[in-house]
């Protein structure tokens, strides 16, 4: 049986005073309370283990801060971490605190977060990489919560997705390998069917593969199917190379598989980029000191965050369209990096 909640009246009786005085002590005003009376009230609060009703208090107070919900599939990936950071800063500038949920591309977990956020009174919801679009849309419609889709959306929802042009991203990665580095046999690493991967970014990978195939041509397109895990990429690339197939280059469909694919190539004895060049997507812009920095196609994080908040908060903004992507060359494709062009540092000591 749940114990009854201690009330202000209970505290007032224990302290031998009024509920108004208890309120003055709890809120440090608006009227002064003598030190002796304050001590009695504090003692009564401690003895009864009084816990203020914070929800009721919030309802009584004028709010400066509103709340917005943000669902992301994987906070460990640089793309989503950077997007969360940018949205949080932008939202704070608009007097909104951000509630963040990590869905793992799990449709049931996505709905759990939506219900919890709705109960907390969010003013809008941004869903990055939705795994349960129709159900999330229906729930937000019932709760009268504006919902905005970012990056991709699994399921038919009559609303645009704010995000980068992933088809162009796949084409840009492949064009760089073919036209700049003369790599004629380029293989794509990834998976994009329900049979390949259940909880993962398969919609985006499918679009990137489409862009890749548009450059090499349907007859020359080669896909190493994986489940979008690092282990999946490592085993797929290793098996391909062990079987005697050595392409000139690899396009890695997700950032999470890039390091594993790179390791598989080097473990096979092939040299990167001399024998096999690699290009990936959504690399960490701050991590340029790896043994082999990854050439990567990036998304305009700041622009995506701004458009998403404009839509969630009903701020007038131009209709979102697929946003331009850009390629950052590094060592895995054969381009020189800024680091390699710097003069050697002075010896220490």
mmCIF file of C-alpha atoms in Angstrom:
data_model
loop_
_atom_site.group_PDB
_atom_site.id
_atom_site.type_symbol
_atom_site.label_atom_id
_atom_site.label_comp_id
_atom_site.label_asym_id
_atom_site.label_seq_id
_atom_site.Cartn_x
_atom_site.Cartn_y
_atom_site.Cartn_z
ATOM 1 C CA UNK A 1 0.000 0.000 0.000
ATOM 2 C CA UNK A 2 1.396 3.401 -1.004
ATOM 3 C CA UNK A 3 1.874 5.891 1.832
ATOM 4 C CA UNK A 4 -0.102 9.124 1.530
ATOM 5 C CA UNK A 5 1.865 12.135 0.370
ATOM 6 C CA UNK A 6 2.885 14.564 3.126
ATOM 7 C CA UNK A 7 1.139 17.909 2.612
ATOM 8 C CA UNK A 8 1.856 21.496 3.615
ATOM 9 C CA UNK A 9 -0.931 21.179 6.193
ATOM 10 C CA UNK A 10 0.864 18.216 7.797
ATOM 11 C CA UNK A 11 4.071 20.220 8.057
ATOM 12 C CA UNK A 12 2.235 23.257 9.421
ATOM 13 C CA UNK A 13 0.578 21.175 12.180
ATOM 14 C CA UNK A 14 3.921 19.634 13.159
ATOM 15 C CA UNK A 15 5.614 23.061 13.285
ATOM 16 C CA UNK A 16 2.674 24.751 15.047
ATOM 17 C CA UNK A 17 2.170 27.383 12.357
ATOM 18 C CA UNK A 18 0.168 28.085 9.193
ATOM 19 C CA UNK A 19 0.547 26.641 5.689
ATOM 20 C CA UNK A 20 1.325 30.177 4.477
ATOM 21 C CA UNK A 21 4.391 30.327 6.731
ATOM 22 C CA UNK A 22 5.558 26.901 5.493
ATOM 23 C CA UNK A 23 5.192 28.173 1.928
ATOM 24 C CA UNK A 24 7.243 31.280 2.786
ATOM 25 C CA UNK A 25 10.033 29.073 4.097
ATOM 26 C CA UNK A 26 9.983 26.755 1.090
ATOM 27 C CA UNK A 27 9.957 29.615 -1.416
ATOM 28 C CA UNK A 28 12.154 32.006 0.569
ATOM 29 C CA UNK A 29 9.391 34.618 0.600
ATOM 30 C CA UNK A 30 7.508 36.687 -0.265
ATOM 31 C CA UNK A 31 7.188 37.525 3.464
ATOM 32 C CA UNK A 32 9.965 37.270 6.075
ATOM 33 C CA UNK A 33 9.959 34.503 8.701
ATOM 34 C CA UNK A 34 11.793 34.711 12.023
ATOM 35 C CA UNK A 35 14.806 32.450 12.474
ATOM 36 C CA UNK A 36 13.164 30.540 15.318
ATOM 37 C CA UNK A 37 10.001 29.856 13.326
ATOM 38 C CA UNK A 38 12.021 28.991 10.241
ATOM 39 C CA UNK A 39 13.988 26.423 12.292
ATOM 40 C CA UNK A 40 10.739 24.796 13.505
ATOM 41 C CA UNK A 41 9.421 24.564 9.947
ATOM 42 C CA UNK A 42 12.686 23.090 8.617
ATOM 43 C CA UNK A 43 12.701 20.520 11.440
ATOM 44 C CA UNK A 44 9.120 19.540 10.613
ATOM 45 C CA UNK A 45 9.997 19.216 6.907
ATOM 46 C CA UNK A 46 12.868 16.868 7.792
ATOM 47 C CA UNK A 47 10.891 14.820 10.312
ATOM 48 C CA UNK A 48 8.025 14.234 7.888
ATOM 49 C CA UNK A 49 10.361 13.819 4.851
ATOM 50 C CA UNK A 50 8.287 16.355 2.928
ATOM 51 C CA UNK A 51 8.743 16.294 -0.877
ATOM 52 C CA UNK A 52 7.333 19.254 -2.811
ATOM 53 C CA UNK A 53 4.974 18.536 -5.693
ATOM 54 C CA UNK A 54 7.228 19.854 -8.443
ATOM 55 C CA UNK A 55 4.630 19.411 -11.180
ATOM 56 C CA UNK A 56 2.113 21.545 -9.303
ATOM 57 C CA UNK A 57 4.803 24.097 -8.539
ATOM 58 C CA UNK A 58 5.739 24.290 -12.217
ATOM 59 C CA UNK A 59 2.100 24.832 -13.168
ATOM 60 C CA UNK A 60 1.790 27.724 -10.714
ATOM 61 C CA UNK A 61 4.909 29.481 -11.896
ATOM 62 C CA UNK A 62 5.181 31.415 -15.126
ATOM 63 C CA UNK A 63 7.507 29.380 -17.349
ATOM 64 C CA UNK A 64 10.458 30.839 -19.151
ATOM 65 C CA UNK A 65 11.573 27.444 -20.407
ATOM 66 C CA UNK A 66 9.425 25.318 -22.655
ATOM 67 C CA UNK A 67 10.355 21.804 -23.724
ATOM 68 C CA UNK A 68 10.992 20.077 -27.014
ATOM 69 C CA UNK A 69 11.497 16.353 -27.518
ATOM 70 C CA UNK A 70 14.339 14.923 -29.622
ATOM 71 C CA UNK A 71 14.644 11.256 -30.579
ATOM 72 C CA UNK A 72 17.874 9.955 -32.130
ATOM 73 C CA UNK A 73 18.866 6.406 -33.088
ATOM 74 C CA UNK A 74 22.463 6.246 -31.813
ATOM 75 C CA UNK A 75 24.194 8.934 -29.758
ATOM 76 C CA UNK A 76 27.560 7.198 -30.119
ATOM 77 C CA UNK A 77 27.801 8.077 -33.826
ATOM 78 C CA UNK A 78 29.410 11.443 -34.680
ATOM 79 C CA UNK A 79 26.575 12.527 -36.983
ATOM 80 C CA UNK A 80 23.850 12.105 -34.387
ATOM 81 C CA UNK A 81 25.978 13.435 -31.542
ATOM 82 C CA UNK A 82 26.743 16.585 -33.531
ATOM 83 C CA UNK A 83 23.093 16.985 -34.529
ATOM 84 C CA UNK A 84 21.918 16.666 -30.914
ATOM 85 C CA UNK A 85 24.478 19.243 -29.796
ATOM 86 C CA UNK A 86 23.430 21.722 -32.476
ATOM 87 C CA UNK A 87 19.693 21.269 -31.869
ATOM 88 C CA UNK A 88 20.170 21.668 -28.103
ATOM 89 C CA UNK A 89 22.030 24.970 -28.585
ATOM 90 C CA UNK A 90 19.491 26.259 -31.113
ATOM 91 C CA UNK A 91 16.550 25.249 -28.894
ATOM 92 C CA UNK A 92 18.067 26.903 -25.827
ATOM 93 C CA UNK A 93 18.382 30.094 -27.835
ATOM 94 C CA UNK A 94 14.626 29.898 -28.368
ATOM 95 C CA UNK A 95 13.876 29.287 -24.650
ATOM 96 C CA UNK A 96 13.346 25.544 -25.046
ATOM 97 C CA UNK A 97 14.981 22.767 -23.073
ATOM 98 C CA UNK A 98 15.613 19.548 -25.002
ATOM 99 C CA UNK A 99 14.475 16.122 -23.789
ATOM 100 C CA UNK A 100 16.583 13.468 -25.546
ATOM 101 C CA UNK A 101 15.775 9.807 -26.150
ATOM 102 C CA UNK A 102 18.086 7.216 -27.731
ATOM 103 C CA UNK A 103 15.868 4.840 -29.765
ATOM 104 C CA UNK A 104 18.390 2.420 -31.261
ATOM 105 C CA UNK A 105 16.107 2.253 -34.333
ATOM 106 C CA UNK A 106 13.777 0.161 -32.147
ATOM 107 C CA UNK A 107 10.111 0.922 -33.064
ATOM 108 C CA UNK A 108 8.764 -0.043 -29.629
ATOM 109 C CA UNK A 109 11.310 2.086 -27.794
ATOM 110 C CA UNK A 110 10.484 5.010 -30.074
ATOM 111 C CA UNK A 111 6.813 4.871 -29.052
ATOM 112 C CA UNK A 112 7.746 4.574 -25.354
ATOM 113 C CA UNK A 113 9.724 7.803 -25.597
ATOM 114 C CA UNK A 114 6.954 9.594 -27.487
ATOM 115 C CA UNK A 115 4.405 8.702 -24.788
ATOM 116 C CA UNK A 116 6.770 9.771 -21.993
ATOM 117 C CA UNK A 117 7.599 13.059 -23.728
ATOM 118 C CA UNK A 118 3.912 13.753 -24.362
ATOM 119 C CA UNK A 119 3.198 13.254 -20.645
ATOM 120 C CA UNK A 120 5.921 15.769 -19.799
ATOM 121 C CA UNK A 121 4.245 18.457 -21.915
ATOM 122 C CA UNK A 122 6.605 18.962 -24.849
ATOM 123 C CA UNK A 123 5.731 21.670 -27.360
ATOM 124 C CA UNK A 124 7.108 19.765 -30.347
ATOM 125 C CA UNK A 125 8.948 16.579 -31.286
ATOM 126 C CA UNK A 126 11.914 16.078 -33.619
ATOM 127 C CA UNK A 127 12.474 12.465 -34.678
ATOM 128 C CA UNK A 128 15.826 11.657 -36.274
ATOM 129 C CA UNK A 129 15.880 8.374 -38.177
ATOM 130 C CA UNK A 130 12.372 7.244 -37.265
ATOM 131 C CA UNK A 131 11.819 3.479 -37.086
ATOM 132 C CA UNK A 132 8.057 3.703 -36.482
ATOM 133 C CA UNK A 133 6.870 6.708 -38.442
ATOM 134 C CA UNK A 134 3.133 5.916 -38.845
ATOM 135 C CA UNK A 135 2.614 4.986 -35.173
ATOM 136 C CA UNK A 136 4.620 7.984 -33.942
ATOM 137 C CA UNK A 137 2.696 10.306 -36.266
ATOM 138 C CA UNK A 138 -0.658 8.934 -35.065
ATOM 139 C CA UNK A 139 0.292 9.339 -31.394
ATOM 140 C CA UNK A 140 1.496 12.916 -31.915
ATOM 141 C CA UNK A 141 -1.692 13.715 -33.820
ATOM 142 C CA UNK A 142 -3.824 12.532 -30.877
ATOM 143 C CA UNK A 143 -1.712 14.535 -28.422
ATOM 144 C CA UNK A 144 -1.699 17.650 -30.663
ATOM 145 C CA UNK A 145 2.109 17.665 -30.735
ATOM 146 C CA UNK A 146 3.851 18.965 -33.880
ATOM 147 C CA UNK A 147 6.279 16.297 -35.138
ATOM 148 C CA UNK A 148 9.203 16.785 -37.530
ATOM 149 C CA UNK A 149 11.079 14.033 -39.360
ATOM 150 C CA UNK A 150 14.839 14.348 -39.844
ATOM 151 C CA UNK A 151 17.393 12.233 -41.759
ATOM 152 C CA UNK A 152 14.962 9.462 -42.800
ATOM 153 C CA UNK A 153 11.656 7.844 -41.886
ATOM 154 C CA UNK A 154 10.692 4.178 -41.856
ATOM 155 C CA UNK A 155 7.087 3.958 -42.950
ATOM 156 C CA UNK A 156 4.673 5.988 -45.041
ATOM 157 C CA UNK A 157 4.068 9.395 -43.456
ATOM 158 C CA UNK A 158 2.514 12.299 -45.331
ATOM 159 C CA UNK A 159 5.204 14.791 -44.343
ATOM 160 C CA UNK A 160 8.586 15.816 -45.744
ATOM 161 C CA UNK A 161 11.867 14.653 -44.244
ATOM 162 C CA UNK A 162 14.405 17.335 -43.370
ATOM 163 C CA UNK A 163 17.830 16.068 -44.259
ATOM 164 C CA UNK A 164 20.674 15.738 -46.685
ATOM 165 C CA UNK A 165 20.541 14.441 -50.240
ATOM 166 C CA UNK A 166 21.727 10.884 -49.563
ATOM 167 C CA UNK A 167 21.492 9.867 -53.217
ATOM 168 C CA UNK A 168 23.830 12.707 -54.100
ATOM 169 C CA UNK A 169 26.081 11.681 -51.199
ATOM 170 C CA UNK A 170 26.534 8.192 -52.657
ATOM 171 C CA UNK A 171 27.196 9.632 -56.091
ATOM 172 C CA UNK A 172 29.671 12.200 -54.752
ATOM 173 C CA UNK A 173 31.694 9.553 -52.894
ATOM 174 C CA UNK A 174 31.860 7.367 -55.991
ATOM 175 C CA UNK A 175 32.603 10.208 -58.408
ATOM 176 C CA UNK A 176 35.580 11.229 -56.284
ATOM 177 C CA UNK A 177 37.068 7.743 -56.453
ATOM 178 C CA UNK A 178 36.419 7.339 -60.175
ATOM 179 C CA UNK A 179 37.240 10.792 -61.545
ATOM 180 C CA UNK A 180 39.864 12.089 -59.121
ATOM 181 C CA UNK A 181 41.684 8.839 -58.352
ATOM 182 C CA UNK A 182 40.928 6.762 -61.448
ATOM 183 C CA UNK A 183 39.497 3.807 -59.523
ATOM 184 C CA UNK A 184 37.468 1.885 -62.080
ATOM 185 C CA UNK A 185 36.265 -1.040 -59.944
ATOM 186 C CA UNK A 186 34.375 0.337 -56.954
ATOM 187 C CA UNK A 187 32.375 -1.859 -54.548
ATOM 188 C CA UNK A 188 29.679 -0.683 -52.099
ATOM 189 C CA UNK A 189 29.593 -2.077 -48.549
ATOM 190 C CA UNK A 190 26.239 -2.023 -46.732
ATOM 191 C CA UNK A 191 22.765 -3.458 -46.379
ATOM 192 C CA UNK A 192 19.334 -1.970 -46.925
ATOM 193 C CA UNK A 193 16.678 -4.690 -46.865
ATOM 194 C CA UNK A 194 14.793 -6.030 -43.819
ATOM 195 C CA UNK A 195 16.655 -9.277 -44.423
ATOM 196 C CA UNK A 196 19.988 -7.481 -44.149
ATOM 197 C CA UNK A 197 19.264 -5.430 -41.030
ATOM 198 C CA UNK A 198 16.380 -4.972 -38.594
ATOM 199 C CA UNK A 199 17.478 -2.057 -36.383
ATOM 200 C CA UNK A 200 19.671 0.185 -38.514
ATOM 201 C CA UNK A 201 19.863 3.035 -40.980
ATOM 202 C CA UNK A 202 18.889 0.959 -43.996
ATOM 203 C CA UNK A 203 16.807 3.645 -45.756
ATOM 204 C CA UNK A 204 19.766 6.025 -45.909
ATOM 205 C CA UNK A 205 22.093 3.246 -47.073
ATOM 206 C CA UNK A 206 19.640 2.355 -49.855
ATOM 207 C CA UNK A 207 19.697 5.947 -51.108
ATOM 208 C CA UNK A 208 23.494 6.088 -50.975
ATOM 209 C CA UNK A 209 23.704 2.833 -52.910
ATOM 210 C CA UNK A 210 21.369 4.325 -55.515
ATOM 211 C CA UNK A 211 23.765 7.250 -55.930
ATOM 212 C CA UNK A 212 26.749 4.907 -56.156
ATOM 213 C CA UNK A 213 25.056 2.766 -58.814
ATOM 214 C CA UNK A 214 24.173 5.848 -60.867
ATOM 215 C CA UNK A 215 27.895 6.563 -61.260
ATOM 216 C CA UNK A 216 29.328 3.087 -61.912
ATOM 217 C CA UNK A 217 26.301 1.904 -63.877
ATOM 218 C CA UNK A 218 23.860 -0.918 -63.040
ATOM 219 C CA UNK A 219 25.979 -3.608 -64.707
ATOM 220 C CA UNK A 220 29.144 -2.628 -62.810
ATOM 221 C CA UNK A 221 27.484 -2.097 -59.410
ATOM 222 C CA UNK A 222 28.714 -4.534 -56.755
ATOM 223 C CA UNK A 223 27.232 -4.806 -53.255
ATOM 224 C CA UNK A 224 28.818 -6.497 -50.241
ATOM 225 C CA UNK A 225 25.729 -7.094 -48.101
ATOM 226 C CA UNK A 226 26.109 -6.546 -44.352
ATOM 227 C CA UNK A 227 23.875 -6.106 -41.305
ATOM 228 C CA UNK A 228 25.323 -2.601 -40.746
ATOM 229 C CA UNK A 229 27.337 -3.656 -37.695
ATOM 230 C CA UNK A 230 31.140 -3.258 -37.571
ATOM 231 C CA UNK A 231 31.487 -7.049 -37.354
ATOM 232 C CA UNK A 232 29.259 -7.444 -40.398
ATOM 233 C CA UNK A 233 31.442 -5.095 -42.437
ATOM 234 C CA UNK A 234 34.663 -6.739 -41.281
ATOM 235 C CA UNK A 235 33.480 -10.254 -42.184
ATOM 236 C CA UNK A 236 31.955 -9.209 -45.517
ATOM 237 C CA UNK A 237 35.068 -7.361 -46.689
ATOM 238 C CA UNK A 238 37.391 -10.085 -45.379
ATOM 239 C CA UNK A 239 35.429 -12.816 -47.162
ATOM 240 C CA UNK A 240 35.418 -10.829 -50.406
ATOM 241 C CA UNK A 241 39.166 -10.242 -50.347
ATOM 242 C CA UNK A 242 39.978 -13.793 -49.222
ATOM 243 C CA UNK A 243 38.018 -15.119 -52.192
ATOM 244 C CA UNK A 244 40.484 -13.328 -54.448
ATOM 245 C CA UNK A 245 38.355 -10.314 -55.296
ATOM 246 C CA UNK A 246 40.377 -7.135 -54.879
ATOM 247 C CA UNK A 247 38.443 -4.031 -55.989
ATOM 248 C CA UNK A 248 40.179 -0.736 -56.552
ATOM 249 C CA UNK A 249 37.997 1.040 -53.981
ATOM 250 C CA UNK A 250 35.229 0.649 -51.415
ATOM 251 C CA UNK A 251 32.345 2.985 -50.584
ATOM 252 C CA UNK A 252 31.280 2.245 -47.001
ATOM 253 C CA UNK A 253 27.552 2.850 -46.501
ATOM 254 C CA UNK A 254 27.668 3.968 -42.841
ATOM 255 C CA UNK A 255 30.236 5.612 -40.601
ATOM 256 C CA UNK A 256 29.794 2.886 -37.995
ATOM 257 C CA UNK A 257 31.258 0.320 -40.422
ATOM 258 C CA UNK A 258 34.105 2.397 -41.817
ATOM 259 C CA UNK A 259 36.766 1.499 -39.252
ATOM 260 C CA UNK A 260 35.916 -2.198 -39.469
ATOM 261 C CA UNK A 261 36.108 -2.184 -43.271
ATOM 262 C CA UNK A 262 39.429 -0.358 -43.111
ATOM 263 C CA UNK A 263 40.750 -2.936 -40.644
ATOM 264 C CA UNK A 264 39.618 -5.788 -42.887
ATOM 265 C CA UNK A 265 41.521 -4.328 -45.835
ATOM 266 C CA UNK A 266 44.745 -3.828 -43.901
ATOM 267 C CA UNK A 267 44.460 -7.257 -42.222
ATOM 268 C CA UNK A 268 44.305 -8.802 -45.698
ATOM 269 C CA UNK A 269 47.697 -7.313 -46.485
ATOM 270 C CA UNK A 270 46.363 -4.729 -48.925
ATOM 271 C CA UNK A 271 47.551 -1.146 -48.590
ATOM 272 C CA UNK A 272 45.187 1.784 -48.124
ATOM 273 C CA UNK A 273 44.913 3.786 -50.330
ATOM 274 C CA UNK A 274 47.577 2.393 -52.663
ATOM 275 C CA UNK A 275 45.839 -0.926 -53.371
ATOM 276 C CA UNK A 276 42.311 -0.198 -52.167
ATOM 277 C CA UNK A 277 40.900 3.296 -51.520
ATOM 278 C CA UNK A 278 37.994 3.982 -49.167
ATOM 279 C CA UNK A 279 35.351 6.690 -48.831
ATOM 280 C CA UNK A 280 32.717 6.794 -46.080
ATOM 281 C CA UNK A 281 29.972 9.043 -44.766
ATOM 282 C CA UNK A 282 29.329 11.284 -41.756
ATOM 283 C CA UNK A 283 32.833 11.090 -40.313
ATOM 284 C CA UNK A 284 33.870 12.855 -37.141
ATOM 285 C CA UNK A 285 35.135 16.272 -38.215
ATOM 286 C CA UNK A 286 37.084 16.668 -34.975
ATOM 287 C CA UNK A 287 38.963 13.365 -35.275
ATOM 288 C CA UNK A 288 41.737 14.017 -37.808
ATOM 289 C CA UNK A 289 44.564 12.285 -35.957
ATOM 290 C CA UNK A 290 43.720 8.660 -36.677
ATOM 291 C CA UNK A 291 46.364 6.501 -38.314
ATOM 292 C CA UNK A 292 44.456 6.861 -41.589
ATOM 293 C CA UNK A 293 41.922 9.730 -41.540
ATOM 294 C CA UNK A 294 38.774 8.783 -43.442
ATOM 295 C CA UNK A 295 37.673 10.558 -46.586
ATOM 296 C CA UNK A 296 34.024 11.249 -45.921
ATOM 297 C CA UNK A 297 30.890 12.853 -47.325
ATOM 298 C CA UNK A 298 29.328 15.134 -44.721
ATOM 299 C CA UNK A 299 25.919 16.637 -44.062
ATOM 300 C CA UNK A 300 25.152 20.320 -43.246
ATOM 301 C CA UNK A 301 24.418 19.782 -39.538
ATOM 302 C CA UNK A 302 23.731 23.431 -38.659
ATOM 303 C CA UNK A 303 21.246 23.875 -41.494
ATOM 304 C CA UNK A 304 19.417 20.639 -40.687
ATOM 305 C CA UNK A 305 19.119 21.610 -37.002
ATOM 306 C CA UNK A 306 17.797 25.066 -37.827
ATOM 307 C CA UNK A 307 15.199 23.783 -40.321
ATOM 308 C CA UNK A 308 14.067 21.090 -37.861
ATOM 309 C CA UNK A 309 13.494 23.574 -35.045
ATOM 310 C CA UNK A 310 11.753 26.027 -37.361
ATOM 311 C CA UNK A 311 9.317 23.289 -38.339
ATOM 312 C CA UNK A 312 8.806 21.936 -34.806
ATOM 313 C CA UNK A 313 8.133 25.380 -33.351
ATOM 314 C CA UNK A 314 6.021 26.509 -36.312
ATOM 315 C CA UNK A 315 8.473 29.235 -37.265
ATOM 316 C CA UNK A 316 7.972 30.456 -40.845
ATOM 317 C CA UNK A 317 10.670 28.888 -43.004
ATOM 318 C CA UNK A 318 11.145 27.797 -46.618
ATOM 319 C CA UNK A 319 9.883 24.321 -47.435
ATOM 320 C CA UNK A 320 12.678 21.822 -46.691
ATOM 321 C CA UNK A 321 14.279 20.045 -49.605
ATOM 322 C CA UNK A 322 17.185 17.591 -49.683
ATOM 323 C CA UNK A 323 20.167 19.635 -48.575
ATOM 324 C CA UNK A 324 23.529 19.679 -50.317
ATOM 325 C CA UNK A 325 26.342 17.459 -49.049
ATOM 326 C CA UNK A 326 30.084 17.991 -49.309
ATOM 327 C CA UNK A 327 33.147 15.771 -49.422
ATOM 328 C CA UNK A 328 36.112 16.149 -47.086
ATOM 329 C CA UNK A 329 39.119 14.426 -48.659
ATOM 330 C CA UNK A 330 41.660 12.692 -46.453
ATOM 331 C CA UNK A 331 44.146 9.832 -46.647
ATOM 332 C CA UNK A 332 41.945 6.786 -47.254
ATOM 333 C CA UNK A 333 41.144 7.881 -50.809
ATOM 334 C CA UNK A 334 44.682 9.023 -51.629
ATOM 335 C CA UNK A 335 44.272 12.742 -51.067
ATOM 336 C CA UNK A 336 46.816 14.537 -48.913
ATOM 337 C CA UNK A 337 45.596 15.895 -45.577
ATOM 338 C CA UNK A 338 46.272 19.224 -43.960
ATOM 339 C CA UNK A 339 48.293 17.445 -41.274
ATOM 340 C CA UNK A 340 50.688 15.830 -43.741
ATOM 341 C CA UNK A 341 51.514 19.226 -45.256
ATOM 342 C CA UNK A 342 52.623 20.762 -41.968
ATOM 343 C CA UNK A 343 56.358 21.040 -41.215
ATOM 344 C CA UNK A 344 57.692 18.569 -38.654
ATOM 345 C CA UNK A 345 57.377 19.729 -35.071
ATOM 346 C CA UNK A 346 60.399 20.738 -33.016
ATOM 347 C CA UNK A 347 61.858 17.979 -30.836
ATOM 348 C CA UNK A 348 60.802 18.086 -27.202
ATOM 349 C CA UNK A 349 63.395 18.470 -24.408
#
